[in-house]
């Protein structure tokens, strides 16, 4: 099933079936149920599909990406945080910071947590997943390399496009993933190439911090990352989810 968060007169939640949105009485993460109202998907403005308390990112989770960055393949997940102020809705504009000269795209599968998770075992991790969505881990690459750590380069407002919806019926272990820049494929891989699989990532992170409903985990980007410029259109496409389209302002 595909769940959305959208804007009409107010923020609302819905279940997408084809081209129709079944309106829910409250957040799906809080057990929202259909009200009986149905509206065309074309008439709603999509928002980022959830409002996480935190966004946890896994770096260098594809060996080919580690190679292109001239970094060693990690022995355990490298994790960092992006602030929730970086979240951007589908069709939104990525703001190019004045202090950066290279802003890169990074297509990623995002996990949305559905239950409180603390010290979760790898075998039980799937029970704590609500679903999956598309993400773009936008990065000011020059600042990331200059700083030697990743917080500043990853954290600008609008640096986390997320959406268009959360797909709950999905096998994350074998999904084709692509990024299009102005309709040209720049990244193309498959989640079967993860160094650390989804259940392991959740277990590993939950040993460090409690994950709460709505929290998001970014699972890493494949090779082919590269720069964007003002006026560009960037699309993250993931098999069985769909596409997340944004523009560079």
JSON list of C-alpha atoms in Angstrom, two decimals:
[
{"chain": "A", "resi": 1, "resn": "UNK", "atom": "CA", "xyz": [0.00, 0.00, 0.00]},
{"chain": "A", "resi": 2, "resn": "UNK", "atom": "CA", "xyz": [1.08, 3.56, -0.67]},
{"chain": "A", "resi": 3, "resn": "UNK", "atom": "CA", "xyz": [0.61, 6.21, 1.99]},
{"chain": "A", "resi": 4, "resn": "UNK", "atom": "CA", "xyz": [0.97, 9.96, 1.49]},
{"chain": "A", "resi": 5, "resn": "UNK", "atom": "CA", "xyz": [1.02, 13.15, 3.46]},
{"chain": "A", "resi": 6, "resn": "UNK", "atom": "CA", "xyz": [-0.50, 16.02, 1.50]},
{"chain": "A", "resi": 7, "resn": "UNK", "atom": "CA", "xyz": [-1.70, 19.58, 1.62]},
{"chain": "A", "resi": 8, "resn": "UNK", "atom": "CA", "xyz": [-5.18, 20.78, 0.78]},
{"chain": "A", "resi": 9, "resn": "UNK", "atom": "CA", "xyz": [-6.65, 23.38, 3.09]},
{"chain": "A", "resi": 10, "resn": "UNK", "atom": "CA", "xyz": [-4.67, 21.66, 5.86]},
{"chain": "A", "resi": 11, "resn": "UNK", "atom": "CA", "xyz": [-2.12, 18.90, 6.22]},
{"chain": "A", "resi": 12, "resn": "UNK", "atom": "CA", "xyz": [-3.83, 15.55, 5.63]},
{"chain": "A", "resi": 13, "resn": "UNK", "atom": "CA", "xyz": [-2.99, 11.88, 5.18]},
{"chain": "A", "resi": 14, "resn": "UNK", "atom": "CA", "xyz": [-4.12, 9.42, 2.58]},
{"chain": "A", "resi": 15, "resn": "UNK", "atom": "CA", "xyz": [-3.90, 6.01, 0.97]},
{"chain": "A", "resi": 16, "resn": "UNK", "atom": "CA", "xyz": [-3.17, 6.02, -2.76]},
{"chain": "A", "resi": 17, "resn": "UNK", "atom": "CA", "xyz": [-4.93, 3.50, -4.98]},
{"chain": "A", "resi": 18, "resn": "UNK", "atom": "CA", "xyz": [-4.21, 4.13, -8.64]},
{"chain": "A", "resi": 19, "resn": "UNK", "atom": "CA", "xyz": [-5.08, 7.77, -9.34]},
{"chain": "A", "resi": 20, "resn": "UNK", "atom": "CA", "xyz": [-7.31, 8.10, -6.28]},
{"chain": "A", "resi": 21, "resn": "UNK", "atom": "CA", "xyz": [-6.49, 9.18, -2.73]},
{"chain": "A", "resi": 22, "resn": "UNK", "atom": "CA", "xyz": [-8.55, 7.71, 0.08]},
{"chain": "A", "resi": 23, "resn": "UNK", "atom": "CA", "xyz": [-8.44, 10.36, 2.81]},
{"chain": "A", "resi": 24, "resn": "UNK", "atom": "CA", "xyz": [-7.53, 9.16, 6.30]},
{"chain": "A", "resi": 25, "resn": "UNK", "atom": "CA", "xyz": [-8.81, 10.61, 9.58]},
{"chain": "A", "resi": 26, "resn": "UNK", "atom": "CA", "xyz": [-5.28, 10.98, 11.00]},
{"chain": "A", "resi": 27, "resn": "UNK", "atom": "CA", "xyz": [-1.65, 10.05, 10.44]},
{"chain": "A", "resi": 28, "resn": "UNK", "atom": "CA", "xyz": [-1.26, 6.50, 9.12]},
{"chain": "A", "resi": 29, "resn": "UNK", "atom": "CA", "xyz": [1.59, 6.02, 11.58]},
{"chain": "A", "resi": 30, "resn": "UNK", "atom": "CA", "xyz": [-0.95, 6.63, 14.35]},
{"chain": "A", "resi": 31, "resn": "UNK", "atom": "CA", "xyz": [-3.45, 4.16, 12.92]},
{"chain": "A", "resi": 32, "resn": "UNK", "atom": "CA", "xyz": [-5.36, 6.50, 10.60]},
{"chain": "A", "resi": 33, "resn": "UNK", "atom": "CA", "xyz": [-8.45, 5.03, 8.93]},
{"chain": "A", "resi": 34, "resn": "UNK", "atom": "CA", "xyz": [-10.30, 5.89, 5.74]},
{"chain": "A", "resi": 35, "resn": "UNK", "atom": "CA", "xyz": [-12.98, 8.54, 6.18]},
{"chain": "A", "resi": 36, "resn": "UNK", "atom": "CA", "xyz": [-14.84, 7.53, 3.04]},
{"chain": "A", "resi": 37, "resn": "UNK", "atom": "CA", "xyz": [-13.79, 10.66, 1.17]},
{"chain": "A", "resi": 38, "resn": "UNK", "atom": "CA", "xyz": [-11.92, 10.09, -2.09]},
{"chain": "A", "resi": 39, "resn": "UNK", "atom": "CA", "xyz": [-10.16, 12.68, -4.22]},
{"chain": "A", "resi": 40, "resn": "UNK", "atom": "CA", "xyz": [-8.03, 12.58, -7.39]},
{"chain": "A", "resi": 41, "resn": "UNK", "atom": "CA", "xyz": [-4.31, 12.30, -6.73]},
{"chain": "A", "resi": 42, "resn": "UNK", "atom": "CA", "xyz": [-3.79, 15.09, -9.27]},
{"chain": "A", "resi": 43, "resn": "UNK", "atom": "CA", "xyz": [-5.63, 17.53, -7.00]},
{"chain": "A", "resi": 44, "resn": "UNK", "atom": "CA", "xyz": [-3.36, 17.23, -3.97]},
{"chain": "A", "resi": 45, "resn": "UNK", "atom": "CA", "xyz": [0.01, 18.79, -3.22]},
{"chain": "A", "resi": 46, "resn": "UNK", "atom": "CA", "xyz": [2.33, 16.07, -1.98]},
{"chain": "A", "resi": 47, "resn": "UNK", "atom": "CA", "xyz": [4.41, 16.76, 1.11]},
{"chain": "A", "resi": 48, "resn": "UNK", "atom": "CA", "xyz": [7.31, 14.68, 2.37]},
{"chain": "A", "resi": 49, "resn": "UNK", "atom": "CA", "xyz": [5.47, 11.49, 3.40]},
{"chain": "A", "resi": 50, "resn": "UNK", "atom": "CA", "xyz": [6.43, 11.57, 7.08]},
{"chain": "A", "resi": 51, "resn": "UNK", "atom": "CA", "xyz": [7.74, 13.93, 9.74]},
{"chain": "A", "resi": 52, "resn": "UNK", "atom": "CA", "xyz": [10.64, 12.10, 11.40]},
{"chain": "A", "resi": 53, "resn": "UNK", "atom": "CA", "xyz": [12.16, 13.03, 14.73]},
{"chain": "A", "resi": 54, "resn": "UNK", "atom": "CA", "xyz": [15.51, 12.16, 13.16]},
{"chain": "A", "resi": 55, "resn": "UNK", "atom": "CA", "xyz": [17.06, 11.05, 9.91]},
{"chain": "A", "resi": 56, "resn": "UNK", "atom": "CA", "xyz": [19.89, 8.52, 10.24]},
{"chain": "A", "resi": 57, "resn": "UNK", "atom": "CA", "xyz": [22.11, 8.03, 7.20]},
{"chain": "A", "resi": 58, "resn": "UNK", "atom": "CA", "xyz": [24.39, 5.14, 6.33]},
{"chain": "A", "resi": 59, "resn": "UNK", "atom": "CA", "xyz": [27.44, 6.22, 4.36]},
{"chain": "A", "resi": 60, "resn": "UNK", "atom": "CA", "xyz": [29.42, 4.14, 1.87]},
{"chain": "A", "resi": 61, "resn": "UNK", "atom": "CA", "xyz": [26.98, 1.24, 1.68]},
{"chain": "A", "resi": 62, "resn": "UNK", "atom": "CA", "xyz": [27.87, 0.36, -1.92]},
{"chain": "A", "resi": 63, "resn": "UNK", "atom": "CA", "xyz": [31.47, -0.74, -2.52]},
{"chain": "A", "resi": 64, "resn": "UNK", "atom": "CA", "xyz": [31.57, 0.96, -5.93]},
{"chain": "A", "resi": 65, "resn": "UNK", "atom": "CA", "xyz": [30.67, 4.30, -4.33]},
{"chain": "A", "resi": 66, "resn": "UNK", "atom": "CA", "xyz": [33.41, 3.88, -1.73]},
{"chain": "A", "resi": 67, "resn": "UNK", "atom": "CA", "xyz": [35.84, 3.26, -4.58]},
{"chain": "A", "resi": 68, "resn": "UNK", "atom": "CA", "xyz": [34.81, 6.38, -6.51]},
{"chain": "A", "resi": 69, "resn": "UNK", "atom": "CA", "xyz": [35.28, 8.45, -3.34]},
{"chain": "A", "resi": 70, "resn": "UNK", "atom": "CA", "xyz": [38.74, 6.88, -2.77]},
{"chain": "A", "resi": 71, "resn": "UNK", "atom": "CA", "xyz": [37.64, 5.51, 0.58]},
{"chain": "A", "resi": 72, "resn": "UNK", "atom": "CA", "xyz": [38.02, 2.04, 2.06]},
{"chain": "A", "resi": 73, "resn": "UNK", "atom": "CA", "xyz": [35.00, -0.23, 2.19]},
{"chain": "A", "resi": 74, "resn": "UNK", "atom": "CA", "xyz": [33.80, 0.03, 5.81]},
{"chain": "A", "resi": 75, "resn": "UNK", "atom": "CA", "xyz": [33.86, -2.95, 8.15]},
{"chain": "A", "resi": 76, "resn": "UNK", "atom": "CA", "xyz": [30.70, -1.72, 9.88]},
{"chain": "A", "resi": 77, "resn": "UNK", "atom": "CA", "xyz": [28.11, 0.90, 8.93]},
{"chain": "A", "resi": 78, "resn": "UNK", "atom": "CA", "xyz": [29.22, 4.54, 9.01]},
{"chain": "A", "resi": 79, "resn": "UNK", "atom": "CA", "xyz": [26.28, 6.52, 10.35]},
{"chain": "A", "resi": 80, "resn": "UNK", "atom": "CA", "xyz": [25.56, 10.23, 10.52]},
{"chain": "A", "resi": 81, "resn": "UNK", "atom": "CA", "xyz": [22.49, 12.45, 10.95]},
{"chain": "A", "resi": 82, "resn": "UNK", "atom": "CA", "xyz": [20.75, 14.92, 8.70]},
{"chain": "A", "resi": 83, "resn": "UNK", "atom": "CA", "xyz": [18.53, 17.55, 10.39]},
{"chain": "A", "resi": 84, "resn": "UNK", "atom": "CA", "xyz": [14.80, 17.43, 9.76]},
{"chain": "A", "resi": 85, "resn": "UNK", "atom": "CA", "xyz": [15.02, 21.03, 8.50]},
{"chain": "A", "resi": 86, "resn": "UNK", "atom": "CA", "xyz": [16.70, 19.57, 5.40]},
{"chain": "A", "resi": 87, "resn": "UNK", "atom": "CA", "xyz": [13.55, 17.69, 4.35]},
{"chain": "A", "resi": 88, "resn": "UNK", "atom": "CA", "xyz": [12.01, 18.81, 1.06]},
{"chain": "A", "resi": 89, "resn": "UNK", "atom": "CA", "xyz": [8.73, 17.78, -0.55]},
{"chain": "A", "resi": 90, "resn": "UNK", "atom": "CA", "xyz": [8.39, 16.27, -4.04]},
{"chain": "A", "resi": 91, "resn": "UNK", "atom": "CA", "xyz": [8.59, 18.90, -6.80]},
{"chain": "A", "resi": 92, "resn": "UNK", "atom": "CA", "xyz": [10.29, 21.27, -4.34]},
{"chain": "A", "resi": 93, "resn": "UNK", "atom": "CA", "xyz": [13.37, 23.35, -5.10]},
{"chain": "A", "resi": 94, "resn": "UNK", "atom": "CA", "xyz": [16.79, 22.46, -3.73]},
{"chain": "A", "resi": 95, "resn": "UNK", "atom": "CA", "xyz": [18.45, 25.70, -2.62]},
{"chain": "A", "resi": 96, "resn": "UNK", "atom": "CA", "xyz": [22.05, 26.06, -3.82]},
{"chain": "A", "resi": 97, "resn": "UNK", "atom": "CA", "xyz": [24.09, 27.49, -0.91]},
{"chain": "A", "resi": 98, "resn": "UNK", "atom": "CA", "xyz": [26.15, 30.59, -1.63]},
{"chain": "A", "resi": 99, "resn": "UNK", "atom": "CA", "xyz": [29.13, 29.10, 0.20]},
{"chain": "A", "resi": 100, "resn": "UNK", "atom": "CA", "xyz": [29.32, 25.92, -1.92]},
{"chain": "A", "resi": 101, "resn": "UNK", "atom": "CA", "xyz": [30.70, 25.42, -5.39]},
{"chain": "A", "resi": 102, "resn": "UNK", "atom": "CA", "xyz": [29.68, 21.77, -5.82]},
{"chain": "A", "resi": 103, "resn": "UNK", "atom": "CA", "xyz": [26.31, 20.38, -4.79]},
{"chain": "A", "resi": 104, "resn": "UNK", "atom": "CA", "xyz": [25.92, 16.68, -5.62]},
{"chain": "A", "resi": 105, "resn": "UNK", "atom": "CA", "xyz": [22.96, 14.32, -5.97]},
{"chain": "A", "resi": 106, "resn": "UNK", "atom": "CA", "xyz": [22.84, 10.97, -4.16]},
{"chain": "A", "resi": 107, "resn": "UNK", "atom": "CA", "xyz": [19.92, 8.62, -4.91]},
{"chain": "A", "resi": 108, "resn": "UNK", "atom": "CA", "xyz": [18.95, 6.43, -1.95]},
{"chain": "A", "resi": 109, "resn": "UNK", "atom": "CA", "xyz": [16.34, 4.01, -0.69]},
{"chain": "A", "resi": 110, "resn": "UNK", "atom": "CA", "xyz": [14.85, 5.32, 2.56]},
{"chain": "A", "resi": 111, "resn": "UNK", "atom": "CA", "xyz": [13.41, 3.15, 5.33]},
{"chain": "A", "resi": 112, "resn": "UNK", "atom": "CA", "xyz": [10.52, 4.53, 7.40]},
{"chain": "A", "resi": 113, "resn": "UNK", "atom": "CA", "xyz": [10.31, 3.09, 10.91]},
{"chain": "A", "resi": 114, "resn": "UNK", "atom": "CA", "xyz": [6.89, 2.05, 12.19]},
{"chain": "A", "resi": 115, "resn": "UNK", "atom": "CA", "xyz": [7.52, 1.08, 15.83]},
{"chain": "A", "resi": 116, "resn": "UNK", "atom": "CA", "xyz": [9.81, 2.07, 18.69]},
{"chain": "A", "resi": 117, "resn": "UNK", "atom": "CA", "xyz": [13.01, 0.13, 18.13]},
{"chain": "A", "resi": 118, "resn": "UNK", "atom": "CA", "xyz": [15.80, -0.27, 20.68]},
{"chain": "A", "resi": 119, "resn": "UNK", "atom": "CA", "xyz": [18.42, -3.03, 20.63]},
{"chain": "A", "resi": 120, "resn": "UNK", "atom": "CA", "xyz": [16.54, -4.83, 17.89]},
{"chain": "A", "resi": 121, "resn": "UNK", "atom": "CA", "xyz": [17.99, -8.11, 16.64]},
{"chain": "A", "resi": 122, "resn": "UNK", "atom": "CA", "xyz": [18.73, -8.49, 12.96]},
{"chain": "A", "resi": 123, "resn": "UNK", "atom": "CA", "xyz": [16.21, -11.34, 12.62]},
{"chain": "A", "resi": 124, "resn": "UNK", "atom": "CA", "xyz": [13.43, -9.20, 14.13]},
{"chain": "A", "resi": 125, "resn": "UNK", "atom": "CA", "xyz": [14.29, -5.92, 12.39]},
{"chain": "A", "resi": 126, "resn": "UNK", "atom": "CA", "xyz": [11.72, -6.25, 9.60]},
{"chain": "A", "resi": 127, "resn": "UNK", "atom": "CA", "xyz": [8.94, -6.12, 12.20]},
{"chain": "A", "resi": 128, "resn": "UNK", "atom": "CA", "xyz": [9.87, -2.50, 12.94]},
{"chain": "A", "resi": 129, "resn": "UNK", "atom": "CA", "xyz": [9.66, -1.24, 9.35]},
{"chain": "A", "resi": 130, "resn": "UNK", "atom": "CA", "xyz": [6.57, 0.66, 8.20]},
{"chain": "A", "resi": 131, "resn": "UNK", "atom": "CA", "xyz": [7.70, 1.02, 4.60]},
{"chain": "A", "resi": 132, "resn": "UNK", "atom": "CA", "xyz": [10.06, 2.58, 2.11]},
{"chain": "A", "resi": 133, "resn": "UNK", "atom": "CA", "xyz": [10.37, 5.74, 0.04]},
{"chain": "A", "resi": 134, "resn": "UNK", "atom": "CA", "xyz": [12.82, 7.55, -2.26]},
{"chain": "A", "resi": 135, "resn": "UNK", "atom": "CA", "xyz": [15.41, 10.02, -1.01]},
{"chain": "A", "resi": 136, "resn": "UNK", "atom": "CA", "xyz": [18.09, 12.30, -2.38]},
{"chain": "A", "resi": 137, "resn": "UNK", "atom": "CA", "xyz": [20.94, 12.82, 0.08]},
{"chain": "A", "resi": 138, "resn": "UNK", "atom": "CA", "xyz": [22.00, 16.16, -1.40]},
{"chain": "A", "resi": 139, "resn": "UNK", "atom": "CA", "xyz": [25.58, 17.02, -0.45]},
{"chain": "A", "resi": 140, "resn": "UNK", "atom": "CA", "xyz": [27.77, 20.10, -0.70]},
{"chain": "A", "resi": 141, "resn": "UNK", "atom": "CA", "xyz": [30.74, 17.96, -1.72]},
{"chain": "A", "resi": 142, "resn": "UNK", "atom": "CA", "xyz": [33.37, 20.67, -1.52]},
{"chain": "A", "resi": 143, "resn": "UNK", "atom": "CA", "xyz": [32.41, 21.46, 2.08]},
{"chain": "A", "resi": 144, "resn": "UNK", "atom": "CA", "xyz": [32.24, 17.78, 3.03]},
{"chain": "A", "resi": 145, "resn": "UNK", "atom": "CA", "xyz": [35.77, 17.21, 1.74]},
{"chain": "A", "resi": 146, "resn": "UNK", "atom": "CA", "xyz": [37.05, 20.46, 3.25]},
{"chain": "A", "resi": 147, "resn": "UNK", "atom": "CA", "xyz": [35.65, 19.71, 6.72]},
{"chain": "A", "resi": 148, "resn": "UNK", "atom": "CA", "xyz": [36.72, 16.08, 6.87]},
{"chain": "A", "resi": 149, "resn": "UNK", "atom": "CA", "xyz": [33.40, 15.20, 8.50]},
{"chain": "A", "resi": 150, "resn": "UNK", "atom": "CA", "xyz": [30.00, 15.36, 6.93]},
{"chain": "A", "resi": 151, "resn": "UNK", "atom": "CA", "xyz": [27.62, 17.46, 9.00]},
{"chain": "A", "resi": 152, "resn": "UNK", "atom": "CA", "xyz": [27.89, 20.84, 7.30]},
{"chain": "A", "resi": 153, "resn": "UNK", "atom": "CA", "xyz": [27.97, 19.49, 3.76]},
{"chain": "A", "resi": 154, "resn": "UNK", "atom": "CA", "xyz": [24.87, 17.35, 4.33]},
{"chain": "A", "resi": 155, "resn": "UNK", "atom": "CA", "xyz": [22.71, 19.63, 6.43]},
{"chain": "A", "resi": 156, "resn": "UNK", "atom": "CA", "xyz": [21.59, 22.67, 4.47]},
{"chain": "A", "resi": 157, "resn": "UNK", "atom": "CA", "xyz": [17.87, 23.39, 4.30]},
{"chain": "A", "resi": 158, "resn": "UNK", "atom": "CA", "xyz": [16.25, 21.50, 1.35]},
{"chain": "A", "resi": 159, "resn": "UNK", "atom": "CA", "xyz": [19.11, 18.96, 1.20]},
{"chain": "A", "resi": 160, "resn": "UNK", "atom": "CA", "xyz": [16.80, 15.98, 1.78]},
{"chain": "A", "resi": 161, "resn": "UNK", "atom": "CA", "xyz": [14.09, 15.54, -0.86]},
{"chain": "A", "resi": 162, "resn": "UNK", "atom": "CA", "xyz": [11.83, 12.71, 0.31]},
{"chain": "A", "resi": 163, "resn": "UNK", "atom": "CA", "xyz": [8.85, 10.96, -1.28]},
{"chain": "A", "resi": 164, "resn": "UNK", "atom": "CA", "xyz": [6.58, 10.72, -3.13]},
{"chain": "A", "resi": 165, "resn": "UNK", "atom": "CA", "xyz": [4.89, 8.19, -0.81]},
{"chain": "A", "resi": 166, "resn": "UNK", "atom": "CA", "xyz": [5.66, 5.32, 1.53]},
{"chain": "A", "resi": 167, "resn": "UNK", "atom": "CA", "xyz": [5.32, 1.88, -0.04]},
{"chain": "A", "resi": 168, "resn": "UNK", "atom": "CA", "xyz": [4.62, -0.78, 2.58]},
{"chain": "A", "resi": 169, "resn": "UNK", "atom": "CA", "xyz": [4.65, -3.92, 0.41]},
{"chain": "A", "resi": 170, "resn": "UNK", "atom": "CA", "xyz": [8.21, -4.21, -0.80]},
{"chain": "A", "resi": 171, "resn": "UNK", "atom": "CA", "xyz": [11.22, -6.50, -0.70]},
{"chain": "A", "resi": 172, "resn": "UNK", "atom": "CA", "xyz": [14.16, -4.11, -0.18]},
{"chain": "A", "resi": 173, "resn": "UNK", "atom": "CA", "xyz": [16.82, -6.64, -1.06]},
{"chain": "A", "resi": 174, "resn": "UNK", "atom": "CA", "xyz": [16.56, -6.51, -4.85]},
{"chain": "A", "resi": 175, "resn": "UNK", "atom": "CA", "xyz": [15.37, -3.14, -6.14]},
{"chain": "A", "resi": 176, "resn": "UNK", "atom": "CA", "xyz": [16.67, -1.31, -9.17]},
{"chain": "A", "resi": 177, "resn": "UNK", "atom": "CA", "xyz": [17.60, 2.30, -8.36]},
{"chain": "A", "resi": 178, "resn": "UNK", "atom": "CA", "xyz": [18.33, 5.14, -10.78]},
{"chain": "A", "resi": 179, "resn": "UNK", "atom": "CA", "xyz": [18.98, 8.85, -10.74]},
{"chain": "A", "resi": 180, "resn": "UNK", "atom": "CA", "xyz": [18.16, 11.04, -13.73]},
{"chain": "A", "resi": 181, "resn": "UNK", "atom": "CA", "xyz": [19.66, 14.49, -14.15]},
{"chain": "A", "resi": 182, "resn": "UNK", "atom": "CA", "xyz": [17.78, 16.40, -16.84]},
{"chain": "A", "resi": 183, "resn": "UNK", "atom": "CA", "xyz": [16.43, 13.03, -18.03]},
{"chain": "A", "resi": 184, "resn": "UNK", "atom": "CA", "xyz": [19.91, 11.48, -18.39]},
{"chain": "A", "resi": 185, "resn": "UNK", "atom": "CA", "xyz": [20.76, 8.47, -16.22]},
{"chain": "A", "resi": 186, "resn": "UNK", "atom": "CA", "xyz": [23.63, 9.28, -13.87]},
{"chain": "A", "resi": 187, "resn": "UNK", "atom": "CA", "xyz": [23.27, 6.53, -11.25]},
{"chain": "A", "resi": 188, "resn": "UNK", "atom": "CA", "xyz": [22.05, 3.00, -11.85]},
{"chain": "A", "resi": 189, "resn": "UNK", "atom": "CA", "xyz": [22.41, 0.10, -9.45]},
{"chain": "A", "resi": 190, "resn": "UNK", "atom": "CA", "xyz": [20.46, -2.35, -7.34]},
{"chain": "A", "resi": 191, "resn": "UNK", "atom": "CA", "xyz": [19.95, -2.69, -3.60]},
{"chain": "A", "resi": 192, "resn": "UNK", "atom": "CA", "xyz": [21.26, -6.27, -3.84]},
{"chain": "A", "resi": 193, "resn": "UNK", "atom": "CA", "xyz": [24.65, -4.54, -3.95]},
{"chain": "A", "resi": 194, "resn": "UNK", "atom": "CA", "xyz": [24.31, -3.19, -0.41]},
{"chain": "A", "resi": 195, "resn": "UNK", "atom": "CA", "xyz": [27.34, -3.93, 1.77]},
{"chain": "A", "resi": 196, "resn": "UNK", "atom": "CA", "xyz": [25.05, -3.99, 4.80]},
{"chain": "A", "resi": 197, "resn": "UNK", "atom": "CA", "xyz": [21.47, -5.23, 4.26]},
{"chain": "A", "resi": 198, "resn": "UNK", "atom": "CA", "xyz": [18.42, -3.44, 5.61]},
{"chain": "A", "resi": 199, "resn": "UNK", "atom": "CA", "xyz": [17.84, -5.63, 8.67]},
{"chain": "A", "resi": 200, "resn": "UNK", "atom": "CA", "xyz": [21.49, -5.34, 9.71]},
{"chain": "A", "resi": 201, "resn": "UNK", "atom": "CA", "xyz": [21.39, -1.54, 9.40]},
{"chain": "A", "resi": 202, "resn": "UNK", "atom": "CA", "xyz": [18.31, -1.27, 11.59]},
{"chain": "A", "resi": 203, "resn": "UNK", "atom": "CA", "xyz": [19.77, -3.57, 14.22]},
{"chain": "A", "resi": 204, "resn": "UNK", "atom": "CA", "xyz": [23.09, -1.72, 14.21]},
{"chain": "A", "resi": 205, "resn": "UNK", "atom": "CA", "xyz": [21.52, 1.74, 14.51]},
{"chain": "A", "resi": 206, "resn": "UNK", "atom": "CA", "xyz": [19.05, 0.65, 17.21]},
{"chain": "A", "resi": 207, "resn": "UNK", "atom": "CA", "xyz": [21.99, -0.34, 19.41]},
{"chain": "A", "resi": 208, "resn": "UNK", "atom": "CA", "xyz": [23.09, 3.29, 19.32]},
{"chain": "A", "resi": 209, "resn": "UNK", "atom": "CA", "xyz": [19.80, 5.19, 19.47]},
{"chain": "A", "resi": 210, "resn": "UNK", "atom": "CA", "xyz": [16.13, 4.42, 19.90]},
{"chain": "A", "resi": 211, "resn": "UNK", "atom": "CA", "xyz": [14.26, 4.65, 16.61]},
{"chain": "A", "resi": 212, "resn": "UNK", "atom": "CA", "xyz": [10.75, 6.07, 16.77]},
{"chain": "A", "resi": 213, "resn": "UNK", "atom": "CA", "xyz": [7.73, 5.78, 14.45]},
{"chain": "A", "resi": 214, "resn": "UNK", "atom": "CA", "xyz": [8.30, 8.00, 11.45]},
{"chain": "A", "resi": 215, "resn": "UNK", "atom": "CA", "xyz": [12.08, 8.07, 11.76]},
{"chain": "A", "resi": 216, "resn": "UNK", "atom": "CA", "xyz": [13.91, 7.66, 8.47]},
{"chain": "A", "resi": 217, "resn": "UNK", "atom": "CA", "xyz": [17.05, 5.70, 7.63]},
{"chain": "A", "resi": 218, "resn": "UNK", "atom": "CA", "xyz": [18.89, 6.47, 4.40]},
{"chain": "A", "resi": 219, "resn": "UNK", "atom": "CA", "xyz": [20.61, 3.34, 3.15]},
{"chain": "A", "resi": 220, "resn": "UNK", "atom": "CA", "xyz": [23.49, 4.77, 1.11]},
{"chain": "A", "resi": 221, "resn": "UNK", "atom": "CA", "xyz": [24.01, 5.74, -2.51]},
{"chain": "A", "resi": 222, "resn": "UNK", "atom": "CA", "xyz": [25.54, 3.80, -5.41]},
{"chain": "A", "resi": 223, "resn": "UNK", "atom": "CA", "xyz": [28.36, 4.98, -7.67]},
{"chain": "A", "resi": 224, "resn": "UNK", "atom": "CA", "xyz": [27.87, 7.82, -10.12]},
{"chain": "A", "resi": 225, "resn": "UNK", "atom": "CA", "xyz": [27.29, 10.73, -7.75]},
{"chain": "A", "resi": 226, "resn": "UNK", "atom": "CA", "xyz": [27.87, 14.09, -9.37]},
{"chain": "A", "resi": 227, "resn": "UNK", "atom": "CA", "xyz": [27.13, 17.80, -9.39]},
{"chain": "A", "resi": 228, "resn": "UNK", "atom": "CA", "xyz": [23.92, 19.68, -10.06]},
{"chain": "A", "resi": 229, "resn": "UNK", "atom": "CA", "xyz": [23.46, 23.31, -11.06]},
{"chain": "A", "resi": 230, "resn": "UNK", "atom": "CA", "xyz": [20.67, 25.85, -10.86]},
{"chain": "A", "resi": 231, "resn": "UNK", "atom": "CA", "xyz": [17.85, 25.02, -13.25]},
{"chain": "A", "resi": 232, "resn": "UNK", "atom": "CA", "xyz": [18.47, 21.26, -13.23]},
{"chain": "A", "resi": 233, "resn": "UNK", "atom": "CA", "xyz": [15.74, 18.66, -12.83]},
{"chain": "A", "resi": 234, "resn": "UNK", "atom": "CA", "xyz": [16.72, 15.67, -10.69]},
{"chain": "A", "resi": 235, "resn": "UNK", "atom": "CA", "xyz": [14.70, 12.47, -10.35]},
{"chain": "A", "resi": 236, "resn": "UNK", "atom": "CA", "xyz": [15.28, 9.52, -8.03]},
{"chain": "A", "resi": 237, "resn": "UNK", "atom": "CA", "xyz": [13.52, 6.39, -9.32]},
{"chain": "A", "resi": 238, "resn": "UNK", "atom": "CA", "xyz": [13.27, 3.16, -7.35]},
{"chain": "A", "resi": 239, "resn": "UNK", "atom": "CA", "xyz": [11.62, 0.00, -8.63]},
{"chain": "A", "resi": 240, "resn": "UNK", "atom": "CA", "xyz": [8.16, -0.67, -7.16]},
{"chain": "A", "resi": 241, "resn": "UNK", "atom": "CA", "xyz": [8.09, 2.73, -5.44]},
{"chain": "A", "resi": 242, "resn": "UNK", "atom": "CA", "xyz": [8.15, 5.31, -8.20]},
{"chain": "A", "resi": 243, "resn": "UNK", "atom": "CA", "xyz": [9.89, 8.62, -8.77]},
{"chain": "A", "resi": 244, "resn": "UNK", "atom": "CA", "xyz": [10.84, 11.58, -6.64]},
{"chain": "A", "resi": 245, "resn": "UNK", "atom": "CA", "xyz": [11.27, 14.70, -8.79]},
{"chain": "A", "resi": 246, "resn": "UNK", "atom": "CA", "xyz": [12.90, 17.93, -7.63]},
{"chain": "A", "resi": 247, "resn": "UNK", "atom": "CA", "xyz": [14.50, 21.01, -9.12]},
{"chain": "A", "resi": 248, "resn": "UNK", "atom": "CA", "xyz": [17.64, 22.96, -8.27]},
{"chain": "A", "resi": 249, "resn": "UNK", "atom": "CA", "xyz": [16.92, 26.60, -7.44]}
]
